Coordinates of C-alpha atoms and ligand atoms in Angstrom, one line a residue:
M246 CA 0.0 0.0 0.1
R247 CA 1.1 3.6 -0.8
L248 CA 0.3 6.4 1.5
D249 CA 1.0 10.0 0.9
I250 CA 0.5 12.6 3.6
I251 CA 0.6 16.4 3.0
S252 CA 1.0 18.6 5.9
I253 CA 2.7 21.9 7.3
F254 CA 4.2 19.7 10.0
P255 CA 5.9 16.7 8.4
E256 CA 7.8 16.2 11.8
Y257 CA 4.6 15.0 13.5
F258 CA 5.0 11.6 11.3
A259 CA 8.3 10.8 13.0
P260 CA 6.5 7.9 14.8
L261 CA 5.7 6.1 11.5
D262 CA 9.4 5.3 11.4
V263 CA 9.1 2.9 14.4
S264 CA 7.2 -0.1 15.6
L265 CA 4.7 -2.1 13.4
I266 CA 4.5 0.6 10.8
G267 CA 8.2 1.3 10.6
K268 CA 8.9 -2.4 10.1
A269 CA 6.2 -2.7 7.5
R270 CA 7.9 0.2 5.7
E271 CA 11.5 -1.5 5.9
R272 CA 10.0 -4.7 4.5
G273 CA 8.2 -2.6 1.6
T274 CA 4.7 -3.6 2.6
L275 CA 3.9 0.0 3.1
D276 CA 5.3 2.9 1.0
V277 CA 4.9 6.1 3.2
R278 CA 5.6 9.5 1.6
V279 CA 5.2 12.6 3.8
H280 CA 5.0 16.0 2.1
Q281 CA 5.6 19.5 3.2
L282 CA 2.6 21.6 2.0
R283 CA 4.7 24.8 2.0
D284 CA 7.0 23.4 -0.7
W285 CA 4.1 24.3 -3.1
T286 CA 4.0 28.0 -2.0
H287 CA 5.4 30.7 -4.2
D288 CA 5.7 33.6 -1.9
V289 CA 8.7 34.6 0.4
H290 CA 6.4 33.9 3.6
K291 CA 5.3 30.4 2.3
T292 CA 1.7 31.4 3.2
V293 CA -0.7 28.6 3.4
D294 CA -3.8 30.5 5.0
D295 CA -6.0 33.4 4.8
T296 CA -9.0 35.0 6.6
P297 CA -12.4 33.4 6.3
Y298 CA -14.9 34.8 3.7
G299 CA -18.1 35.9 5.7
G300 CA -16.0 36.6 8.7
G301 CA -15.5 34.7 12.0
P302 CA -12.4 33.5 13.9
G303 CA -9.3 31.9 12.7
M304 CA -7.9 31.2 9.4
V305 CA -8.6 29.0 6.4
M306 CA -6.1 27.1 4.3
K307 CA -6.0 28.6 0.7
P308 CA -6.8 26.3 -2.2
E309 CA -4.4 27.2 -4.7
V310 CA -1.3 25.7 -2.8
W311 CA -3.5 22.6 -1.9
G312 CA -4.2 22.1 -5.6
E313 CA -0.7 22.4 -6.8
A314 CA 0.5 20.0 -4.1
I315 CA -2.1 17.3 -4.7
D316 CA -1.8 17.5 -8.4
E317 CA 1.9 16.9 -8.2
V318 CA 1.5 14.2 -5.6
I319 CA -0.9 12.2 -7.6
G320 CA 0.1 12.8 -11.0
D321 CA -2.1 10.6 -13.2
G322 CA -3.0 8.3 -10.4
T323 CA -6.3 8.0 -8.5
P324 CA -5.7 7.4 -4.6
R325 CA -8.5 7.5 -2.3
M326 CA -8.3 11.1 -0.5
I327 CA -8.9 11.2 3.3
V328 CA -9.3 14.7 5.0
P329 CA -9.4 14.6 8.7
T330 CA -12.0 17.2 10.2
P331 CA -14.3 17.0 13.4
S332 CA -17.3 17.4 10.9
G333 CA -16.4 14.2 9.0
R334 CA -18.0 10.9 8.9
P335 CA -16.8 8.7 11.9
F336 CA -13.5 6.6 11.5
T337 CA -14.6 3.2 12.6
Q338 CA -12.9 -0.2 12.4
E339 CA -15.3 -0.9 9.4
L340 CA -13.8 2.0 7.5
A341 CA -10.3 1.2 8.7
Q342 CA -10.9 -2.4 7.1
E343 CA -12.3 -0.9 3.9
L344 CA -9.3 1.5 3.6
A345 CA -6.9 -1.4 4.3
G346 CA -8.1 -2.9 0.9
E347 CA -7.0 0.1 -1.0
P348 CA -3.7 0.2 -2.9
W349 CA -3.2 4.0 -2.4
L350 CA -4.3 6.5 0.2
L351 CA -3.7 10.3 0.2
F352 CA -4.2 12.2 3.5
A353 CA -4.6 15.9 3.5
C354 CA -3.9 17.4 7.0
G355 CA -5.6 20.8 7.6
R356 CA -4.6 23.1 10.3
Y357 CA -6.6 26.3 11.5
E358 CA -10.3 26.2 10.8
G359 CA -9.8 23.7 7.9
I360 CA -9.1 23.7 4.2
D361 CA -11.1 25.9 1.7
S362 CA -14.0 23.5 0.9
R363 CA -13.4 23.9 -3.0
V364 CA -10.5 21.6 -2.6
M365 CA -12.6 18.7 -1.6
A366 CA -15.2 19.7 -4.1
E367 CA -12.5 19.9 -6.9
Y368 CA -11.1 16.5 -6.2
S369 CA -14.3 14.7 -5.7
T370 CA -14.8 15.0 -9.4
R371 CA -11.6 12.9 -9.9
L372 CA -11.1 10.8 -6.7
R373 CA -13.1 9.2 -4.0
V374 CA -12.8 11.9 -1.1
D375 CA -13.9 11.2 2.4
E376 CA -14.0 13.9 5.4
V377 CA -13.4 11.7 8.3
S378 CA -13.5 12.3 12.1
I379 CA -11.7 10.2 14.7
G380 CA -13.9 11.3 17.5
D381 CA -16.1 14.0 19.0
Y382 CA -13.3 16.4 20.3
V383 CA -11.4 19.0 18.5
L384 CA -7.6 18.7 17.8
A385 CA -5.3 21.4 16.6
G386 CA -5.1 19.9 13.1
G387 CA -5.4 16.8 11.2
E388 CA -1.8 15.3 11.9
V389 CA -2.6 13.5 14.9
A390 CA -5.9 12.0 13.5
V391 CA -3.8 10.7 10.4
L392 CA -1.4 9.0 12.8
V393 CA -4.3 7.2 14.5
M394 CA -5.9 6.2 11.0
V395 CA -2.5 5.0 9.6
E396 CA -1.8 2.8 12.6
A397 CA -5.4 1.4 12.5
I398 CA -5.3 0.7 8.7
G399 CA -1.7 -0.5 8.7
R400 CA -2.0 -3.1 11.4
L401 CA -4.6 -4.8 9.2
L402 CA -2.4 -5.0 6.1
P403 CA -1.4 -8.6 5.5
G404 CA 1.9 -9.5 7.2
V405 CA 2.0 -6.3 9.4
L406 CA 0.8 -7.9 12.6
G407 CA 2.7 -10.8 14.0
N408 CA -0.5 -12.9 14.7
A409 CA -2.9 -12.7 11.8
Q410 CA -5.6 -13.7 14.4
S411 CA -5.4 -10.7 16.4
A412 CA -6.5 -8.4 13.7
V413 CA -9.8 -10.2 13.1
D414 CA -10.6 -10.9 16.8
D415 CA -10.7 -7.3 17.9
S416 CA -13.6 -5.5 19.7
F417 CA -15.5 -3.5 17.1
A418 CA -14.5 -5.9 14.2
P419 CA -18.1 -6.3 12.8
G420 CA -19.7 -9.7 13.0
S421 CA -21.0 -12.1 15.6
M422 CA -20.6 -10.9 19.2
R423 CA -18.1 -8.2 18.3
N424 CA -20.3 -5.4 19.3
L425 CA -18.9 -5.8 22.9
V426 CA -15.6 -4.5 24.2
E427 CA -13.1 -7.0 25.7
G428 CA -13.1 -8.0 29.3
P429 CA -9.9 -7.8 31.5
V430 CA -6.8 -9.7 30.9
Y431 CA -4.2 -11.3 33.2
T432 CA -0.8 -12.8 33.1
K433 CA 1.7 -14.3 35.6
P434 CA 2.2 -13.9 38.6
P435 CA -1.0 -15.5 39.9
V436 CA -1.0 -12.9 43.0
W437 CA 0.5 -9.5 42.5
R438 CA 0.4 -7.0 45.5
G439 CA -2.3 -9.1 46.9
H440 CA -4.6 -8.9 43.8
E441 CA -5.4 -12.6 42.6
V442 CA -6.0 -13.6 39.0
P443 CA -9.7 -14.9 38.9
A444 CA -9.5 -18.7 39.7
V445 CA -11.6 -19.7 36.6
L446 CA -8.7 -18.5 34.3
L447 CA -6.2 -21.1 36.2
S448 CA -8.9 -24.0 36.2
G449 CA -8.1 -25.2 32.7
H450 CA -11.9 -25.5 32.0
H451 CA -12.0 -24.0 28.5
G452 CA -15.9 -23.9 28.5
K453 CA -16.0 -22.1 31.9
V454 CA -13.3 -19.7 30.8
A455 CA -15.3 -18.8 27.6
R456 CA -18.5 -18.2 29.7
W457 CA -16.5 -16.0 32.2
R458 CA -15.0 -14.0 29.4
R459 CA -18.3 -13.3 27.8
D460 CA -19.8 -12.3 31.1
E461 CA -16.9 -10.0 31.9
A462 CA -17.3 -8.3 28.4
L463 CA -21.0 -7.8 28.9
R464 CA -20.4 -6.2 32.3
R465 CA -17.6 -3.9 31.1
T466 CA -19.7 -3.0 27.8
L467 CA -22.7 -2.2 30.0
R468 CA -20.7 -0.1 32.3
N469 CA -18.5 1.8 29.8
R470 CA -20.7 1.6 26.6
P471 CA -24.3 1.2 27.5
E472 CA -25.3 2.4 24.0
L473 CA -23.6 -0.8 22.4
V474 CA -25.5 -3.1 24.7
A475 CA -28.7 -1.3 23.8
A476 CA -27.9 -2.0 20.1
I477 CA -27.3 -5.8 20.6
D478 CA -29.7 -8.0 18.6
P479 CA -31.6 -10.0 21.2
E480 CA -31.2 -13.0 18.9
T481 CA -27.4 -13.0 19.5
L482 CA -28.0 -13.2 23.3
D483 CA -28.3 -16.8 25.1
K484 CA -30.3 -17.5 28.3
H485 CA -27.2 -17.0 30.3
D486 CA -26.4 -13.5 28.8
K487 CA -30.0 -12.3 29.4
K488 CA -29.9 -13.5 33.0
L489 CA -26.7 -11.8 33.7
L490 CA -28.1 -8.5 31.9
E491 CA -31.1 -8.9 34.2
E492 CA -29.0 -9.1 37.2
L493 CA -27.1 -6.0 36.1
S494 CA -30.6 -4.4 35.9
F495 CA -30.4 -4.0 32.1
R496 CA -33.8 -3.9 30.6
I497 CA -34.5 -6.4 27.7
A498 CA -37.8 -6.0 25.8
P499 CA -40.3 -8.7 27.4
E500 CA -40.9 -10.1 23.9
D501 CA -37.2 -10.9 23.5
M502 CA -37.0 -12.7 27.0
A503 CA -38.9 -15.6 25.6
N504 CA -35.8 -16.8 23.6
Ligands
JDN785 O1 -10.1 16.8 15.3 B1 -9.7 16.8 14.1 O2 -9.7 15.7 13.3 C1 -9.2 18.1 13.5 C2 -8.9 18.4 12.1 C3 -8.6 19.5 11.7 C4 -8.6 20.7 12.7 C5 -9.0 20.5 13.8 C6 -9.2 19.3 14.3 N1 -8.2 21.8 11.8 C7 -8.0 21.4 10.6 C8 -8.3 20.0 10.4

């Protein structure tokens, strides 16, 4: 996969030289190219922003410099273009999986109040362009959001993760009981500072371990992400799940209790 990133702060992407993504780059699985937007300015001050039409706070990134940068980076190619912004569509595991199947992605990092909207309009006529949000908070620019997306996408690429199973087994990977978060995990020693590992995990009883893990996942999901529990299809809950959710005083519609 080829990844191009255009930003006024290329130094933000130093983390892509290390760990999982760094290794994938060394092996040639990932071809990451980071570009300085200011290289496409023509004035002595390397200006990339201007005041917003209609007034208001902050500055907006000028379209001309973005146009020249993107034209040169893509040439005759047609990458998918991703623009991080708090007003974008949510970045989810499902979108990460979709993007991991693309041969070429171009990330355009805005700063200030964002990029003149005509840039997205222009490239939408030639490329698939998505404005994407990584969550309901406001960053100072798109760079950190791109790091998040590149890590989430990169670890899904064939051969990037050591254990291919860990990528399909994640919380939030769509399918079956995957709309629950994971429960707690433990390793040796069996007692640490007086805290014991739950006995069932040492029992060697695989059926009981699986049941316990599902219970803990349900408990933790109800506590931390009640909206995910509310969205569970009751058909995917067994008798034991329903009993546990009742004990936790989560209300299941009476018509779904029969199953
Ligand atoms: O939160 B963000 O994804 C974010 C992106 C941009 C921004 C502020 C926040 N300014 C320009 C892009």
